mmCIF file of C-alpha atoms in Angstrom:
data_model
loop_
_atom_site.group_PDB
_atom_site.id
_atom_site.type_symbol
_atom_site.label_atom_id
_atom_site.label_comp_id
_atom_site.label_asym_id
_atom_site.label_seq_id
_atom_site.Cartn_x
_atom_site.Cartn_y
_atom_site.Cartn_z
ATOM 1 C CA GLY A 132 94.863 -59.924 -21.342
ATOM 2 C CA ILE A 133 95.249 -58.044 -18.088
ATOM 3 C CA ASP A 134 93.335 -55.116 -19.573
ATOM 4 C CA ARG A 135 90.333 -57.351 -20.375
ATOM 5 C CA VAL A 136 90.680 -56.639 -24.090
ATOM 6 C CA LEU A 137 90.735 -59.481 -26.596
ATOM 7 C CA TYR A 138 92.183 -59.253 -30.111
ATOM 8 C CA VAL A 139 90.868 -61.186 -33.076
ATOM 9 C CA GLY A 140 91.591 -61.251 -36.778
ATOM 10 C CA ASN A 141 89.140 -61.366 -39.694
ATOM 11 C CA SER A 142 85.974 -60.915 -37.609
ATOM 12 C CA THR A 143 84.759 -58.087 -39.853
ATOM 13 C CA ASP A 144 86.895 -58.618 -42.990
ATOM 14 C CA ASN A 145 90.021 -60.522 -44.023
ATOM 15 C CA GLY A 146 93.103 -58.820 -42.629
ATOM 16 C CA GLU A 147 91.227 -56.679 -40.139
ATOM 17 C CA PHE A 148 92.539 -56.969 -36.572
ATOM 18 C CA ASN A 149 89.872 -55.983 -34.057
ATOM 19 C CA SER A 150 89.737 -55.511 -30.314
ATOM 20 C CA ALA A 151 86.864 -56.508 -28.075
ATOM 21 C CA ASP A 152 86.794 -54.626 -24.772
ATOM 22 C CA LEU A 153 85.032 -56.829 -22.242
ATOM 23 C CA ASP A 154 84.422 -54.012 -19.737
ATOM 24 C CA SER A 155 82.802 -51.575 -22.155
ATOM 25 C CA ALA A 156 81.281 -54.301 -24.368
ATOM 26 C CA SER A 157 82.682 -52.563 -27.443
ATOM 27 C CA GLN A 158 84.589 -53.584 -30.552
ATOM 28 C CA ALA A 159 87.062 -51.504 -32.575
ATOM 29 C CA LEU A 160 89.175 -51.934 -35.687
ATOM 30 C CA GLU A 161 92.802 -51.724 -34.521
ATOM 31 C CA TYR A 162 94.768 -52.398 -37.701
ATOM 32 C CA LYS A 163 94.313 -53.532 -41.309
ATOM 33 C CA PHE A 164 96.857 -56.160 -42.393
ATOM 34 C CA ALA A 165 97.525 -56.848 -46.076
ATOM 35 C CA ALA A 166 96.355 -60.480 -45.818
ATOM 36 C CA ARG A 167 94.141 -62.798 -43.771
ATOM 37 C CA VAL A 168 95.198 -63.251 -40.125
ATOM 38 C CA THR A 169 95.825 -66.932 -39.329
ATOM 39 C CA ALA A 170 97.415 -66.828 -35.847
ATOM 40 C CA SER A 171 98.278 -64.457 -33.024
ATOM 41 C CA ALA A 172 99.780 -64.607 -29.540
ATOM 42 C CA PRO A 173 100.688 -62.090 -26.821
ATOM 43 C CA VAL A 174 104.459 -61.727 -26.280
ATOM 44 C CA SER A 175 104.664 -58.771 -23.870
ATOM 45 C CA PRO A 176 102.220 -56.529 -21.991
ATOM 46 C CA VAL A 177 101.871 -54.362 -25.145
ATOM 47 C CA HIS A 178 102.873 -56.656 -28.044
ATOM 48 C CA LEU A 179 101.209 -59.440 -29.981
ATOM 49 C CA VAL A 180 102.696 -61.413 -32.838
ATOM 50 C CA VAL A 181 100.283 -61.742 -35.745
ATOM 51 C CA GLY A 182 100.693 -64.342 -38.486
ATOM 52 C CA LEU A 183 99.289 -63.801 -41.960
ATOM 53 C CA ILE A 184 98.362 -66.238 -44.683
ATOM 54 C CA GLY A 185 101.522 -66.782 -46.716
ATOM 55 C CA GLY A 186 103.820 -66.678 -43.673
ATOM 56 C CA GLU A 187 104.517 -63.079 -42.690
ATOM 57 C CA VAL A 188 104.831 -62.500 -38.942
ATOM 58 C CA HIS A 189 104.190 -58.987 -37.614
ATOM 59 C CA ARG A 190 104.637 -57.590 -34.098
ATOM 60 C CA PHE A 191 101.663 -55.393 -33.232
ATOM 61 C CA ASN A 192 101.809 -52.800 -30.434
ATOM 62 C CA VAL A 193 98.399 -52.433 -28.767
ATOM 63 C CA VAL A 194 99.273 -48.979 -27.375
ATOM 64 C CA THR A 195 100.697 -47.280 -30.479
ATOM 65 C CA LYS A 196 98.569 -49.347 -32.926
ATOM 66 C CA GLN A 197 101.673 -49.862 -35.082
ATOM 67 C CA SER A 198 102.806 -53.087 -36.728
ATOM 68 C CA GLU A 199 106.298 -54.151 -37.730
ATOM 69 C CA LEU A 200 107.310 -57.106 -39.932
ATOM 70 C CA VAL A 201 109.425 -59.480 -37.811
ATOM 71 C CA VAL A 202 110.057 -62.403 -40.180
ATOM 72 C CA ASP A 203 108.550 -64.172 -43.185
ATOM 73 C CA LEU A 204 108.204 -67.922 -42.593
ATOM 74 C CA ASP A 205 107.353 -68.456 -46.298
ATOM 75 C CA THR A 206 104.403 -70.766 -45.631
ATOM 76 C CA ASP A 207 100.970 -70.542 -44.039
ATOM 77 C CA ILE A 208 100.919 -70.403 -40.239
ATOM 78 C CA THR A 209 98.339 -72.504 -38.394
ATOM 79 C CA SER A 210 99.123 -71.616 -34.767
ATOM 80 C CA PHE A 211 101.339 -69.605 -32.424
ATOM 81 C CA SER A 212 102.168 -70.145 -28.765
ATOM 82 C CA HIS A 213 104.524 -68.030 -26.640
ATOM 83 C CA ASP A 214 106.929 -69.661 -24.177
ATOM 84 C CA SER A 215 107.316 -67.132 -21.361
ATOM 85 C CA PHE A 216 110.403 -68.973 -20.032
ATOM 86 C CA SER A 217 112.522 -68.584 -23.179
ATOM 87 C CA GLY A 218 110.596 -65.690 -24.763
ATOM 88 C CA ARG A 219 110.350 -67.642 -28.036
ATOM 89 C CA VAL A 220 107.181 -68.210 -30.031
ATOM 90 C CA TYR A 221 106.438 -71.675 -31.413
ATOM 91 C CA ALA A 222 104.669 -71.759 -34.763
ATOM 92 C CA GLY A 223 102.829 -74.653 -36.341
ATOM 93 C CA LEU A 224 103.079 -74.396 -40.117
ATOM 94 C CA ARG A 225 100.985 -75.728 -42.991
ATOM 95 C CA THR A 226 103.975 -77.877 -44.020
ATOM 96 C CA LEU A 227 103.610 -79.610 -40.598
ATOM 97 C CA GLU A 228 106.910 -78.128 -39.455
ATOM 98 C CA ILE A 229 107.173 -76.589 -36.016
ATOM 99 C CA VAL A 230 109.599 -73.676 -35.747
ATOM 100 C CA SER A 231 110.445 -71.282 -32.951
ATOM 101 C CA PHE A 232 111.297 -67.633 -33.401
ATOM 102 C CA ASP A 233 112.288 -64.627 -31.346
ATOM 103 C CA PRO A 234 109.409 -62.113 -31.599
ATOM 104 C CA PHE A 235 111.775 -59.135 -31.386
ATOM 105 C CA THR A 236 114.713 -60.194 -33.601
ATOM 106 C CA GLY A 237 113.038 -62.617 -36.032
ATOM 107 C CA ASP A 238 115.695 -65.303 -35.382
ATOM 108 C CA VAL A 239 114.132 -68.643 -36.487
ATOM 109 C CA ASP A 240 115.077 -72.185 -35.431
ATOM 110 C CA GLY A 241 113.606 -75.495 -36.554
ATOM 111 C CA PHE A 242 112.009 -77.514 -33.744
ATOM 112 C CA ASP A 243 110.142 -80.638 -34.884
ATOM 113 C CA THR A 244 107.413 -81.929 -37.202
ATOM 114 C CA MET A 245 103.739 -82.371 -36.376
ATOM 115 C CA PRO A 246 102.355 -85.853 -37.173
ATOM 116 C CA GLY A 247 99.358 -84.349 -38.976
ATOM 117 C CA LYS A 248 97.216 -81.240 -39.286
ATOM 118 C CA GLY A 249 96.625 -79.535 -35.963
ATOM 119 C CA ARG A 250 97.754 -76.824 -33.556
ATOM 120 C CA VAL A 251 100.614 -76.361 -31.102
ATOM 121 C CA THR A 252 100.500 -74.779 -27.652
ATOM 122 C CA VAL A 253 102.991 -74.291 -24.823
ATOM 123 C CA SER A 254 101.982 -75.642 -21.417
ATOM 124 C CA PRO A 255 102.967 -74.177 -18.044
ATOM 125 C CA GLY A 256 104.749 -77.470 -17.275
ATOM 126 C CA GLY A 257 107.442 -76.923 -19.878
ATOM 127 C CA GLY A 258 106.041 -78.855 -22.809
ATOM 128 C CA LEU A 259 104.796 -78.043 -26.271
ATOM 129 C CA TYR A 260 101.579 -79.877 -27.085
ATOM 130 C CA PHE A 261 100.263 -80.854 -30.493
ATOM 131 C CA ALA A 262 96.461 -81.103 -30.736
ATOM 132 C CA PRO A 263 95.181 -82.753 -33.915
ATOM 133 C CA ALA A 264 92.436 -81.253 -36.047
ATOM 134 C CA LYS A 265 90.013 -84.061 -35.236
ATOM 135 C CA TYR A 266 87.498 -83.081 -37.891
ATOM 136 C CA ILE A 267 90.107 -84.064 -40.507
ATOM 137 C CA ALA A 268 91.531 -87.226 -38.944
ATOM 138 C CA PRO A 269 91.334 -88.431 -35.356
ATOM 139 C CA GLY A 270 94.660 -88.365 -33.576
ATOM 140 C CA VAL A 271 96.274 -88.179 -30.194
ATOM 141 C CA LEU A 272 97.736 -85.325 -28.192
ATOM 142 C CA LEU A 273 101.522 -85.308 -28.316
ATOM 143 C CA ARG A 274 103.908 -83.610 -25.913
ATOM 144 C CA TYR A 275 107.313 -82.342 -27.021
ATOM 145 C CA PRO A 276 109.717 -81.365 -24.226
ATOM 146 C CA LEU A 277 110.909 -77.762 -24.396
ATOM 147 C CA PRO A 278 114.464 -76.660 -23.579
ATOM 148 C CA ASP A 279 114.855 -76.043 -19.852
ATOM 149 C CA THR A 280 117.940 -73.850 -20.168
ATOM 150 C CA LEU A 281 118.459 -70.634 -22.075
#
């Protein structure tokens, strides 16, 4: 992020959310979630969404060190990517569904289906890309167009 601090889950224990400060070369435990962290993405200068095994999505504030449940997607989350144009977060799910959600209200919409196991990421050009998990089965990158109006 702009503060040169990275956040990572499970680096010391399942559910632990740690920071790594690149300037001071230090690491700190920021929060202990109830389950393994499977995805995270920044959604504002002070907020990250954090996905847990099982499907809970929490919004974590890096200043106050508080977490709030936003929504439960009821299935394992494999990836998150934030669309800064719409403010929505796209989530790849274990069921191969792709959903989008508002990180502040928890409003969820279906989006599409991934062709196989992999990850999703928003591109600056207005597309959502699917990258296959090539160690499981080779595949191709796919691009889904994102809405261009709010």
